[in-house]
Amino acid sequence: MRIVQKLILVVLLSSVNGFAQNKELLYDFYEIPQSLMINPGVKTAQNWHAGIPVISGISVQGATSGVTVNDLFANDGIDFTTKVQERLLDVMKDKDDFSSTSQIEGFTVGFRGRNRPDDYYSFGMYGEMDVISYWPKDLAILAFEGNGGSNIGRSFDLGDLNIRGEMVNVFHFGINRKVGPDLTLGARAKIYSSIFQFQSINNSGSFVTTQGSNNIYESSINADMELQTSGVKGFYDIVEEDTDTTRKDVTDLFTERVLLGGNLGLGLDFGFSYELNPQTTITGSVLDLGFIYNSKDVWNYTFSGSTTTDGISVFLPDDIDDVDNNLWQELIDEIDEALPHGENQSSYISWRPVKVYGSIRYDFGEGGRPLLENCGCAVNTVRGNNRDYYRNSIGGQLFMMKRPKGVQAALTAFYQRRFGRTVSLKTTYTIDKYSMTNIGLGANFQMGPVNFYVLADNLLSYSNVADSHYASLQFGFNIISWNNN
Amino acid sequence: MKRLFYSALLAIGFLFTVTSCTEEQDFGQIDDLNITPTISSGLFYFESDEETINSAGPNTSFYYDEVTFEVFSEDYVAEHLLEGTIIYEIENTTSKPLRITIEFLNVDGRVLDAETFTIEADPSGILTREVFYGLGGKNLDILANTTGLRMSAGNLGDGTSVSSTDDPKIIFRSGGEFLFELQ
């Protein structure tokens, strides 16, 4: 049963690097160009920017709403099976999840329109991997405890199996436009180039063993389950073939998929910033309103049907002449027939996980030199009341994301402090299903044209990362022009 | 002074980032994981009406059959089975005493184990027997080597009487609870 071991380890280790997709530190941190990626309508400050390829934006996030690595693997002398029983099986619910998201920007460029300085255009490419697995509570209990003993009469929900993951490369182009002195709107179009995708998110059914109406025990199962995959089998086949060119073949296939050679999809982002008054701004954005049409390298696995069995049965006189001694095999065949499992290559659509942000911020503490004083743009030089002039900001943010079992939300309070145009700090306190003690800290440094930022979440957990329910780190380098230099 | 304060704040913040640590973890513990589910299932069900018993005549066998039964001898099951209990329930509402024998056969047809049940005529209630296989009980190898069952049912009484009970029958039920060590 090495597979069980490996599964547990993989799931838990993935939770170390698992992350929700909330980027509360980056959101509306407009000194960082990558804030455009989570609100196309953020107030843009720069004249142009270019991310340093591959290191302009790297983010990894990991989250677990239930057990942590430390809960199970701490070297505390407690029997491991006892820990699994008490900290995993007895505690975790079917809505607890392990999730992981990572992003890496290939390149990103932004520039202000020469003829339309109110417009800021940006484009680029980034890769993203996102996996979420809900805790398959009933299936885990069935595996650990079985259907017997105290579980006689218990209905195990097969719908607890709920997992989704994908790796996708995204090409994007966005326009950010200041449409008035108080309002900035933005939109971004995306082409998704899928590398692989899998999902098993609409399962239903149950398995139950009860006192039988005829025999002592009677087991019933009804199932409607499916695992959809695209892009997986191609890689699997190459690895399985295991030739001298395996590494090259994998690289070639990966490159082809990255560069629009796999399944494709379309998506849109929208966002806005609106100044209610010179010191108060509200913002909002909707990201990844899109889908991928999976038609290439598709392999789906299905398991459906229903049956009830109480073992081998002989009824006299009906079976008096039935001297067949293959009753056991016939029973197996009947069950197989009632529960067909198969494969197909039907195309399917996978929806991107839609994300929504909203925020309100209050700027105060006049002073310092406006960041955009000489940006050459029309954005922030219109009035002396733009928020860059304020050293401090305080506010709240809301994040919501569509997940397979519903909407996942997070609420954030933040404080931001600017030190001239060189340094800006932002600290956040976030509550969500993963943590009630998530304090984050982000910093943006502008050293001449070189911009560096680093954002880290859940700092209190850094004393023992293995015991963390949530961890996140983002950083990157950009070259930014604030003026015509 | 302010500048110094904020510089210190900045340094502390990033110290958090770079000095993060973790308690000692022992991932080798996963080898100690013990997964021992209890699997319950119906095994063999047999019933006969009294008319069929009578038609076979007095003091004679009215049912005899051998069936393949390889669930225990499947490699995975045989290797991971720790112990098991087979539960039998026999209910006789006919007017005659009956005897049922179930034999566990290996691949050569040799009898590894047998259970015999003699049930008085109605009213005799429900005869229940639990047979434990494993440490302190019968040898677990009996189950692991069983590939077939031989079932015989005999009439120990006359071949004409009919019970006054509604729908008189002999009913033989069996089920098992098996403890496996998967890990």
XYZ file of C-alpha atoms in Angstrom:
668
model
C 0.000 0.000 0.000
C 2.867 2.287 -0.820
C 0.458 4.278 -2.932
C -1.469 5.359 0.163
C 1.763 6.498 1.786
C 2.781 8.451 -1.244
C -0.616 10.042 -1.634
C -0.638 11.270 1.950
C 2.872 12.643 1.627
C 2.187 14.347 -1.680
C -1.016 15.936 -0.457
C 0.566 17.239 2.705
C 3.752 18.433 1.123
C 1.799 20.199 -1.537
C 0.074 22.030 1.264
C 3.412 23.429 2.372
C 3.687 25.200 -0.900
C -0.006 25.373 -1.386
C -1.368 28.822 -1.664
C -4.630 30.453 -2.120
C -4.582 32.912 -4.950
C -5.265 35.977 -2.876
C -2.580 38.590 -3.445
C -3.713 41.067 -0.870
C -0.274 42.631 -0.489
C 0.110 43.295 -4.191
C -3.428 44.504 -4.727
C -3.550 48.271 -5.258
C 0.157 48.496 -4.416
C 0.406 50.666 -7.519
C 4.078 51.445 -7.141
C 4.612 47.867 -8.299
C 3.786 47.389 -11.997
C 2.548 43.853 -11.369
C -0.422 45.331 -9.489
C -1.822 45.863 -12.985
C -2.184 42.126 -13.267
C -4.717 41.950 -10.456
C -6.464 45.195 -11.230
C -6.228 46.373 -14.836
C -7.840 49.576 -13.646
C -5.311 50.389 -10.968
C -3.940 53.893 -11.031
C -0.789 53.665 -13.095
C 2.108 55.798 -12.067
C 4.916 54.998 -14.445
C 5.710 56.186 -17.930
C 6.832 52.749 -18.957
C 8.067 49.601 -17.314
C 9.700 46.378 -18.338
C 9.989 43.367 -16.152
C 13.324 41.647 -16.039
C 12.521 38.411 -17.867
C 11.621 35.467 -15.667
C 12.351 37.316 -12.412
C 9.920 40.190 -12.744
C 7.196 38.342 -10.954
C 7.460 35.103 -9.061
C 4.862 34.040 -6.594
C 4.232 30.855 -4.727
C 1.420 30.290 -2.336
C 0.307 27.309 -0.317
C -2.615 26.732 1.966
C -4.304 24.077 3.985
C -7.464 24.735 5.899
C -7.073 21.569 7.960
C -4.076 19.632 9.117
C -0.578 21.046 8.771
C 2.631 19.221 8.011
C 3.755 19.799 11.579
C 0.558 18.259 12.945
C 1.541 14.952 11.411
C 5.279 14.948 10.965
C 6.572 16.782 14.017
C 9.111 14.614 15.770
C 7.012 14.511 18.922
C 7.065 10.815 19.790
C 3.332 10.363 19.245
C 2.310 7.292 17.264
C 1.822 8.335 13.652
C -1.354 6.321 13.159
C -2.844 8.010 16.235
C -1.985 11.411 14.765
C -3.592 10.525 11.453
C -6.718 9.352 13.234
C -7.037 12.264 15.656
C -5.733 15.157 13.578
C -6.819 14.149 10.105
C -9.708 11.703 10.075
C -11.543 12.948 13.158
C -11.118 16.640 12.451
C -11.015 17.467 8.782
C -14.213 18.103 6.895
C -15.070 17.577 3.263
C -14.785 21.321 2.605
C -11.248 21.503 3.941
C -8.760 21.761 1.159
C -5.148 21.709 0.204
C -4.304 24.200 -2.468
C -1.256 25.468 -4.235
C -0.713 28.218 -6.744
C 2.463 29.422 -8.328
C 3.086 31.995 -11.013
C 6.125 33.071 -12.916
C 6.235 35.948 -15.339
C 8.044 35.234 -18.574
C 8.080 38.849 -19.567
C 6.004 41.946 -19.041
C 6.122 45.332 -20.675
C 4.036 48.426 -20.165
C 4.098 51.833 -21.809
C 2.071 54.966 -21.951
C 0.497 55.888 -25.255
C 2.428 58.557 -27.084
C -0.672 60.124 -28.543
C -2.944 59.150 -25.702
C -1.070 59.688 -22.465
C -4.165 58.746 -20.515
C -3.721 55.209 -21.758
C -1.255 52.764 -20.343
C -0.770 49.607 -22.356
C 0.751 46.442 -21.016
C 1.381 43.008 -22.373
C 3.331 39.954 -21.486
C 3.352 36.288 -20.750
C 3.208 34.350 -17.515
C 2.873 30.754 -16.475
C 0.597 29.588 -13.730
C -0.005 26.327 -11.947
C -2.976 25.875 -9.699
C -4.055 22.756 -7.849
C -6.791 22.313 -5.290
C -7.831 19.104 -3.631
C -10.645 18.914 -1.147
C -10.241 16.423 1.647
C -12.039 13.246 0.491
C -13.375 12.694 3.974
C -15.705 9.762 3.445
C -13.352 7.953 1.103
C -10.497 8.369 3.565
C -12.611 6.995 6.399
C -13.674 4.084 4.208
C -10.028 3.314 3.457
C -8.878 3.624 7.071
C -11.817 2.123 8.928
C -13.624 0.058 6.334
C -17.345 -0.456 5.939
C -17.636 -2.809 8.892
C -17.933 -2.417 12.657
C -19.412 0.909 13.627
C -19.632 1.930 9.973
C -22.420 -0.530 9.204
C -25.267 1.671 8.039
C -22.995 4.614 7.245
C -23.382 6.038 3.764
C -20.040 7.048 2.285
C -20.320 10.026 -0.045
C -18.379 9.380 -3.244
C -18.839 13.049 -4.136
C -16.154 13.861 -1.568
C -13.635 13.189 -4.300
C -13.081 16.679 -5.667
C -9.825 17.754 -7.235
C -8.770 20.175 -9.926
C -5.436 21.263 -11.280
C -3.881 22.869 -14.288
C -0.759 24.391 -15.697
C -1.320 27.156 -18.176
C 0.706 29.729 -20.033
C -1.016 33.067 -20.467
C -0.461 35.707 -23.135
C -2.116 38.970 -22.247
C -2.658 42.497 -23.417
C -4.259 45.176 -21.323
C -5.345 48.769 -21.559
C -5.538 51.048 -18.587
C -7.275 54.348 -19.238
C -7.857 57.363 -17.093
C -11.293 58.324 -18.290
C -11.688 61.277 -15.984
C -10.023 63.076 -13.133
C -11.432 60.562 -10.665
C -11.899 57.383 -12.607
C -9.495 54.888 -14.126
C -10.759 51.848 -16.008
C -8.858 48.877 -17.286
C -9.338 45.677 -19.219
C -7.072 42.835 -20.169
C -7.536 40.141 -22.780
C -5.876 36.793 -22.286
C -5.103 33.785 -24.397
C -4.614 30.662 -22.340
C -2.272 28.032 -23.678
C -2.903 24.951 -21.609
C -0.042 22.624 -20.760
C -2.234 20.202 -18.872
C -5.496 20.209 -17.013
C -7.360 17.685 -14.897
C -10.534 17.834 -12.913
C -12.847 15.531 -11.072
C -15.337 17.976 -9.645
C -18.846 16.743 -10.340
C -18.838 13.368 -8.682
C -21.813 11.975 -6.863
C -22.915 8.705 -5.382
C -22.710 6.656 -2.225
C -21.598 3.335 -0.838
C -23.362 1.800 2.126
C -23.401 -1.560 3.890
C -26.442 -2.378 5.975
C -28.086 -5.341 7.673
C -29.467 -7.190 4.690
C -33.067 -7.924 3.910
C -32.045 -11.475 2.963
C -28.459 -12.051 3.987
C -26.647 -10.713 7.053
C -25.023 -7.833 5.174
C -26.045 -6.033 2.040
C -23.816 -3.530 0.226
C -25.142 -0.930 -2.190
C -23.281 1.443 -4.399
C -24.432 4.074 -6.817
C -21.851 6.172 -8.545
C -21.577 8.860 -11.140
C -17.913 9.784 -11.243
C -15.575 11.164 -13.850
C -11.986 12.279 -14.083
C -11.338 14.565 -17.036
C -7.789 15.111 -18.206
C -6.211 16.952 -21.076
C -2.546 17.162 -21.834
C -1.662 14.596 -19.193
C -1.476 11.445 -21.247
C 0.990 12.953 -23.711
C 3.518 13.499 -20.931
C 2.677 10.173 -19.328
C 3.275 8.270 -22.530
C 6.665 9.889 -23.062
C 7.786 9.109 -19.530
C 6.356 5.607 -19.719
C 8.202 4.939 -22.959
C 11.457 5.835 -21.187
C 13.808 6.199 -24.130
C 17.120 8.012 -24.520
C 15.220 11.068 -25.694
C 12.674 11.189 -22.892
C 13.981 14.405 -21.376
C 14.137 16.116 -24.752
C 10.708 14.833 -25.733
C 9.194 16.166 -22.522
C 10.888 19.522 -23.059
C 9.720 19.690 -26.659
C 6.149 18.873 -25.747
C 6.210 21.360 -22.888
C 7.578 24.083 -25.166
C 4.983 23.337 -27.815
C 2.186 23.581 -25.281
C 3.587 26.805 -23.814
C 3.651 28.384 -27.251
C 0.001 27.883 -28.145
C 0.449 24.329 -29.400
C -1.935 22.751 -26.951
C -5.476 23.447 -25.883
C -6.389 27.104 -26.021
C -8.756 29.367 -24.186
C -9.795 32.968 -23.823
C -10.214 35.184 -20.829
C -10.845 38.742 -19.727
C -9.963 40.876 -16.722
C -11.691 44.103 -15.771
C -10.933 46.663 -13.131
C -11.413 50.228 -11.967
C -10.245 52.842 -9.496
C -12.483 55.668 -8.463
C -11.640 58.571 -6.211
C -14.643 59.345 -4.062
C -12.789 62.411 -2.822
C -9.162 63.514 -2.904
C -8.296 61.164 -0.081
C -10.646 58.225 -0.541
C -10.457 55.695 -3.351
C -12.457 52.607 -4.126
C -11.211 49.927 -6.493
C -12.441 46.664 -7.875
C -11.476 44.007 -10.359
C -12.707 40.761 -11.866
C -10.035 38.384 -13.120
C -9.943 35.331 -15.310
C -13.430 35.438 -16.723
C -12.520 32.746 -19.160
C -12.307 29.159 -20.211
C -10.120 26.644 -21.963
C -11.538 24.350 -24.592
C -9.877 20.987 -24.081
C -9.956 18.961 -27.264
C -6.382 17.710 -27.713
C -4.784 14.864 -25.800
C -8.021 14.328 -23.861
C -8.511 11.183 -21.791
C -11.475 10.941 -19.490
C -12.225 8.133 -17.081
C -15.753 7.316 -15.996
C -17.295 5.122 -13.333
C -21.053 5.021 -13.031
C -23.984 2.794 -12.270
C -25.603 1.235 -9.254
C -25.956 -2.200 -7.749
C -26.693 -4.019 -4.535
C -25.176 -7.311 -3.453
C -25.436 -9.597 -0.462
C -23.129 -12.317 -1.734
C -23.868 -15.601 -3.487
C -27.525 -16.532 -3.284
C -29.291 -19.829 -3.916
C -33.069 -20.042 -3.849
C -34.832 -23.402 -3.985
C -36.728 -24.505 -5.871
C -35.877 -21.821 -8.470
C -32.202 -22.787 -8.607
C -32.692 -26.523 -8.150
C -31.446 -27.305 -11.628
C -28.674 -24.716 -11.616
C -25.594 -26.751 -10.938
C -23.258 -24.044 -12.181
C -20.341 -23.791 -9.804
C -19.243 -20.396 -11.077
C -21.633 -18.461 -8.891
C -18.812 -16.361 -7.474
C -17.534 -15.348 -10.903
C -21.091 -14.637 -12.014
C -21.511 -12.342 -9.039
C -18.333 -10.476 -9.939
C -19.459 -10.195 -13.549
C -22.852 -8.865 -12.492
C -21.243 -6.180 -10.364
C -18.867 -5.240 -13.178
C -21.761 -4.970 -15.570
C -23.782 -2.822 -13.194
C -20.865 -0.489 -12.581
C -19.327 0.189 -15.956
C -16.024 2.003 -15.938
C -14.505 3.261 -19.101
C -12.460 5.807 -20.948
C -13.407 8.359 -23.550
C -11.820 11.224 -25.390
C -14.708 13.682 -25.337
C -13.757 17.335 -25.443
C -14.664 19.445 -22.473
C -14.518 23.040 -21.284
C -12.643 23.930 -18.135
C -13.500 27.245 -16.542
C -10.796 29.384 -15.096
C -11.087 30.173 -11.394
C -12.730 33.590 -11.400
C -11.382 36.048 -8.839
C -12.902 39.279 -7.585
C -11.151 42.018 -5.644
C -12.539 45.139 -4.064
C -11.010 47.763 -1.823
C -11.438 51.104 -0.177
C -8.484 53.202 0.892
C -8.051 56.437 2.743
C -4.906 58.475 2.167
C -3.582 60.864 4.749
C -0.465 62.647 5.918
C 0.384 65.125 3.218
C 4.000 65.582 2.416
C 6.783 64.411 0.289
C 7.241 64.673 -3.395
C 4.617 63.141 -5.596
C 5.793 59.966 -7.131
C 4.546 60.935 -10.541
C 5.695 64.450 -10.559
C 7.612 64.114 -13.786
C 6.079 61.087 -15.309
C 5.146 62.935 -18.450
C 1.735 61.412 -18.323
C -1.608 62.982 -17.821
C -2.555 60.751 -15.043
C -1.532 62.226 -11.805
C -0.390 65.668 -12.528
C -3.764 67.169 -13.089
C -4.362 68.146 -9.540
C -2.333 68.400 -6.442
C -4.692 66.082 -4.699
C -3.518 62.789 -6.079
C -2.867 60.194 -3.451
C 0.831 59.892 -4.252
C 1.157 63.057 -2.353
C 0.033 61.332 0.807
C 2.482 59.337 2.800
C -0.005 57.016 4.422
C -2.883 54.899 3.311
C -5.225 52.749 5.295
C -8.101 50.650 4.122
C -9.771 47.340 3.594
C -9.870 44.783 0.807
C -12.183 41.942 -0.097
C -11.167 38.932 -2.150
C -13.438 36.241 -3.508
C -12.620 33.311 -5.697
C -14.722 30.651 -7.335
C -13.667 27.222 -6.208
C -15.188 23.821 -7.054
C -17.148 23.730 -3.785
C -18.168 27.370 -3.669
C -16.799 30.825 -3.192
C -13.716 31.307 -1.088
C -13.436 34.731 0.518
C -10.850 36.735 2.410
C -11.023 40.066 4.192
C -7.969 42.273 4.575
C -7.120 45.429 6.483
C -3.999 47.238 5.391
C -1.709 50.123 6.133
C 0.721 51.523 3.615
C 3.533 53.972 4.209
C 5.576 55.718 1.553
C 9.066 57.105 2.039
C 9.487 59.490 -0.822
C 9.741 57.677 -4.096
C 12.326 55.229 -2.899
C 10.609 52.922 -0.475
C 7.051 51.956 0.150
C 5.863 49.482 2.749
C 2.525 47.794 3.088
C 1.340 45.621 5.914
C -1.844 43.574 5.929
C -3.991 41.584 8.284
C -6.111 38.979 6.526
C -8.713 36.533 7.707
C -9.920 33.658 5.601
C -10.628 29.952 5.943
C -6.926 29.213 6.222
C -5.849 31.579 8.937
C -7.090 34.125 11.460
C -3.595 35.380 12.194
C -2.280 36.242 8.770
C -0.088 39.310 8.977
C 1.769 40.188 5.813
C 4.468 42.657 4.957
C 5.455 43.971 1.582
C 8.129 46.334 0.441
C 8.819 48.102 -2.789
C 12.199 49.639 -3.504
C 12.906 52.045 -6.292
C 16.620 52.462 -6.877
C 16.872 54.735 -9.865
C 15.151 52.902 -12.668
C 15.467 49.539 -10.921
C 12.459 48.377 -9.031
C 12.474 45.496 -6.594
C 9.581 44.257 -4.538
C 9.067 41.461 -2.079
C 5.800 40.515 -0.418
C 5.430 37.862 2.267
C 2.318 36.604 3.981
C 1.542 35.076 7.339
C 4.761 36.207 8.952
C 3.780 34.912 12.378
C 3.941 31.390 11.039
C 7.544 31.791 9.965
C 8.699 30.663 13.387
C 7.534 27.203 12.318
C 6.660 27.094 8.653
C 5.663 23.435 8.857
C 2.863 24.396 11.234
C 1.513 27.059 8.916
C -1.892 26.872 7.302
C -0.899 29.463 4.767
C 2.294 30.802 3.269
C 2.960 33.096 0.393
C 5.934 34.814 -1.134
C 6.099 37.103 -4.143
C 9.013 39.052 -5.470
C 10.329 40.523 -8.672
C 12.507 43.033 -10.469
C 11.421 45.658 -12.967
C 12.882 48.569 -14.816
C 10.608 51.564 -14.492
C 10.707 54.955 -16.081
C 8.957 57.630 -14.113
C 9.864 60.328 -16.602
C 11.253 60.694 -20.038
C 14.745 59.598 -19.151
C 15.375 59.338 14.202
C 12.266 58.546 12.261
C 14.320 57.319 9.392
C 16.214 55.056 11.759
C 12.963 53.700 13.163
C 11.561 52.847 9.805
C 14.821 51.351 8.658
C 14.794 49.124 11.684
C 11.191 48.186 11.006
C 12.113 47.267 7.485
C 15.050 45.195 8.607
C 12.963 43.341 11.165
C 10.290 42.633 8.610
C 12.704 41.045 6.264
C 14.451 39.217 9.013
C 11.136 37.445 9.468
C 11.342 36.409 5.889
C 14.883 35.228 5.792
C 15.097 33.710 9.245
C 11.972 31.641 9.077
C 12.463 28.226 10.542
C 10.631 25.050 11.241
C 10.509 22.460 13.961
C 12.207 19.183 13.231
C 10.060 17.037 10.980
C 10.350 13.301 10.578
C 8.782 12.260 7.299
C 9.934 8.695 7.898
C 7.029 8.345 10.310
C 4.825 7.564 7.371
C 6.342 4.088 7.400
C 4.714 3.580 10.806
C 1.255 4.259 9.443
C -1.032 1.379 10.214
C -4.170 1.124 8.099
C -6.432 -1.691 9.271
C -9.937 -1.391 7.905
C -12.703 -3.812 8.780
C -14.544 -5.047 5.732
C -18.007 -6.528 6.114
C -19.857 -8.417 3.450
C -22.580 -10.916 2.906
C -21.131 -14.260 1.799
C -23.588 -17.015 1.041
C -27.345 -17.073 1.240
C -29.450 -20.190 0.828
C -33.131 -20.828 1.263
C -35.490 -23.638 0.420
C -39.197 -24.098 0.854
C -40.589 -27.161 2.614
C -42.155 -28.558 -0.518
C -38.724 -28.903 -2.138
C -37.400 -30.616 0.989
C -40.333 -33.036 1.010
C -39.963 -33.789 -2.656
C -36.438 -35.107 -2.019
C -37.849 -37.621 0.456
C -37.169 -38.429 4.124
C -33.690 -38.681 5.615
C -31.968 -37.602 2.483
C -30.059 -34.694 1.021
C -32.164 -32.132 -0.783
C -29.346 -29.807 -1.849
C -25.724 -30.321 -2.748
C -23.475 -27.992 -4.692
C -19.887 -26.884 -5.009
C -19.108 -23.334 -6.001
C -15.903 -21.556 -6.640
C -15.200 -18.982 -3.931
C -11.869 -17.321 -4.511
C -12.296 -14.071 -2.641
C -9.988 -15.093 0.202
C -7.373 -16.662 -2.011
C -6.873 -13.568 -4.145
C -3.225 -12.677 -3.634
C -3.871 -9.244 -2.215
C -6.558 -10.455 0.180
C -4.570 -13.464 1.321
C -1.489 -11.352 1.980
C -3.224 -8.616 3.944
C -5.896 -10.478 5.890
C -5.183 -10.256 9.630
C -8.225 -11.994 11.052
C -11.812 -12.643 10.254
C -15.094 -13.750 11.683
C -17.717 -15.598 9.707
C -21.197 -15.279 11.091
C -23.861 -17.866 10.349
C -27.560 -17.565 11.013
C -29.909 -20.470 10.317
C -33.652 -20.202 10.636
C -35.842 -23.285 10.253
C -39.604 -22.852 10.105
C -40.277 -26.254 8.533
C -41.765 -29.224 10.398
C -38.606 -31.335 10.270
C -35.073 -31.230 11.674
C -32.464 -30.382 9.095
C -28.705 -30.514 8.790
C -26.614 -28.094 6.772
C -22.915 -28.520 6.167
C -20.599 -26.026 4.581
C -17.110 -27.125 3.662
C -14.145 -24.988 2.696
C -12.190 -26.534 -0.162
C -8.724 -25.819 -1.426
C -7.698 -25.798 -5.059
C -7.276 -29.614 -5.011
C -10.755 -30.118 -3.641
C -9.461 -31.073 -0.217
C -11.641 -30.084 2.730
C -9.830 -27.474 4.828
C -12.601 -26.791 7.265
C -16.254 -27.573 7.760
C -19.144 -26.241 9.768
C -22.169 -28.397 10.418
C -25.468 -27.079 11.706
C -28.250 -29.274 12.980
C -31.486 -27.384 13.374
C -34.554 -28.678 15.104
C -37.974 -28.413 13.548
C -40.010 -25.277 14.035
C -40.121 -23.657 16.514
C -36.385 -23.666 16.918
C -35.619 -19.967 16.754
C -32.562 -18.661 14.951
C -29.304 -20.563 15.320
C -26.350 -18.183 15.323
C -22.702 -19.155 15.208
C -19.622 -16.986 14.891
C -16.390 -18.626 13.804
C -13.218 -16.688 14.373
C -10.155 -17.113 12.167
C -6.861 -15.729 13.340
C -4.824 -15.647 16.520
C -6.727 -17.657 19.157
C -9.179 -18.979 16.622
C -9.062 -21.226 13.618
C -6.044 -21.054 11.372
C -6.163 -18.084 9.034
C -4.628 -20.211 6.298
C -7.975 -21.949 5.969
C -9.440 -18.780 4.518
C -6.337 -17.891 2.534
C -6.341 -21.277 0.809
C -10.071 -21.603 0.241
C -11.027 -21.549 -3.414
C -14.393 -23.260 -3.210
C -17.335 -23.990 -0.960
C -19.295 -27.204 -0.793
C -22.762 -26.842 0.580
C -25.073 -29.696 1.454
C -28.443 -29.695 3.146
C -30.189 -32.789 4.392
C -33.576 -33.651 5.768
C -33.389 -35.525 9.082
C -37.142 -36.011 9.291
C -40.050 -37.212 7.232
C -40.890 -36.279 3.699
C -44.570 -35.480 4.020
C -45.347 -33.192 6.915
C -45.847 -29.493 6.343
C -45.414 -26.837 8.982
C -48.442 -24.780 9.913
C -46.233 -21.683 9.722
C -46.849 -19.339 6.824
C -44.395 -20.069 4.014
C -42.199 -22.567 5.929
C -38.569 -22.450 4.904
C -35.009 -23.172 5.847
C -32.916 -20.021 5.541
C -29.129 -20.047 5.778
C -27.412 -16.684 6.066
C -23.708 -15.969 6.287
C -21.593 -12.889 6.401
C -18.081 -11.969 7.327
C -16.139 -9.264 9.091
C -12.520 -9.220 8.058
C -9.678 -7.155 9.386
C -7.074 -6.211 6.815
C -3.708 -4.627 7.244
C -3.304 -2.464 4.166
C -0.269 -0.635 5.441
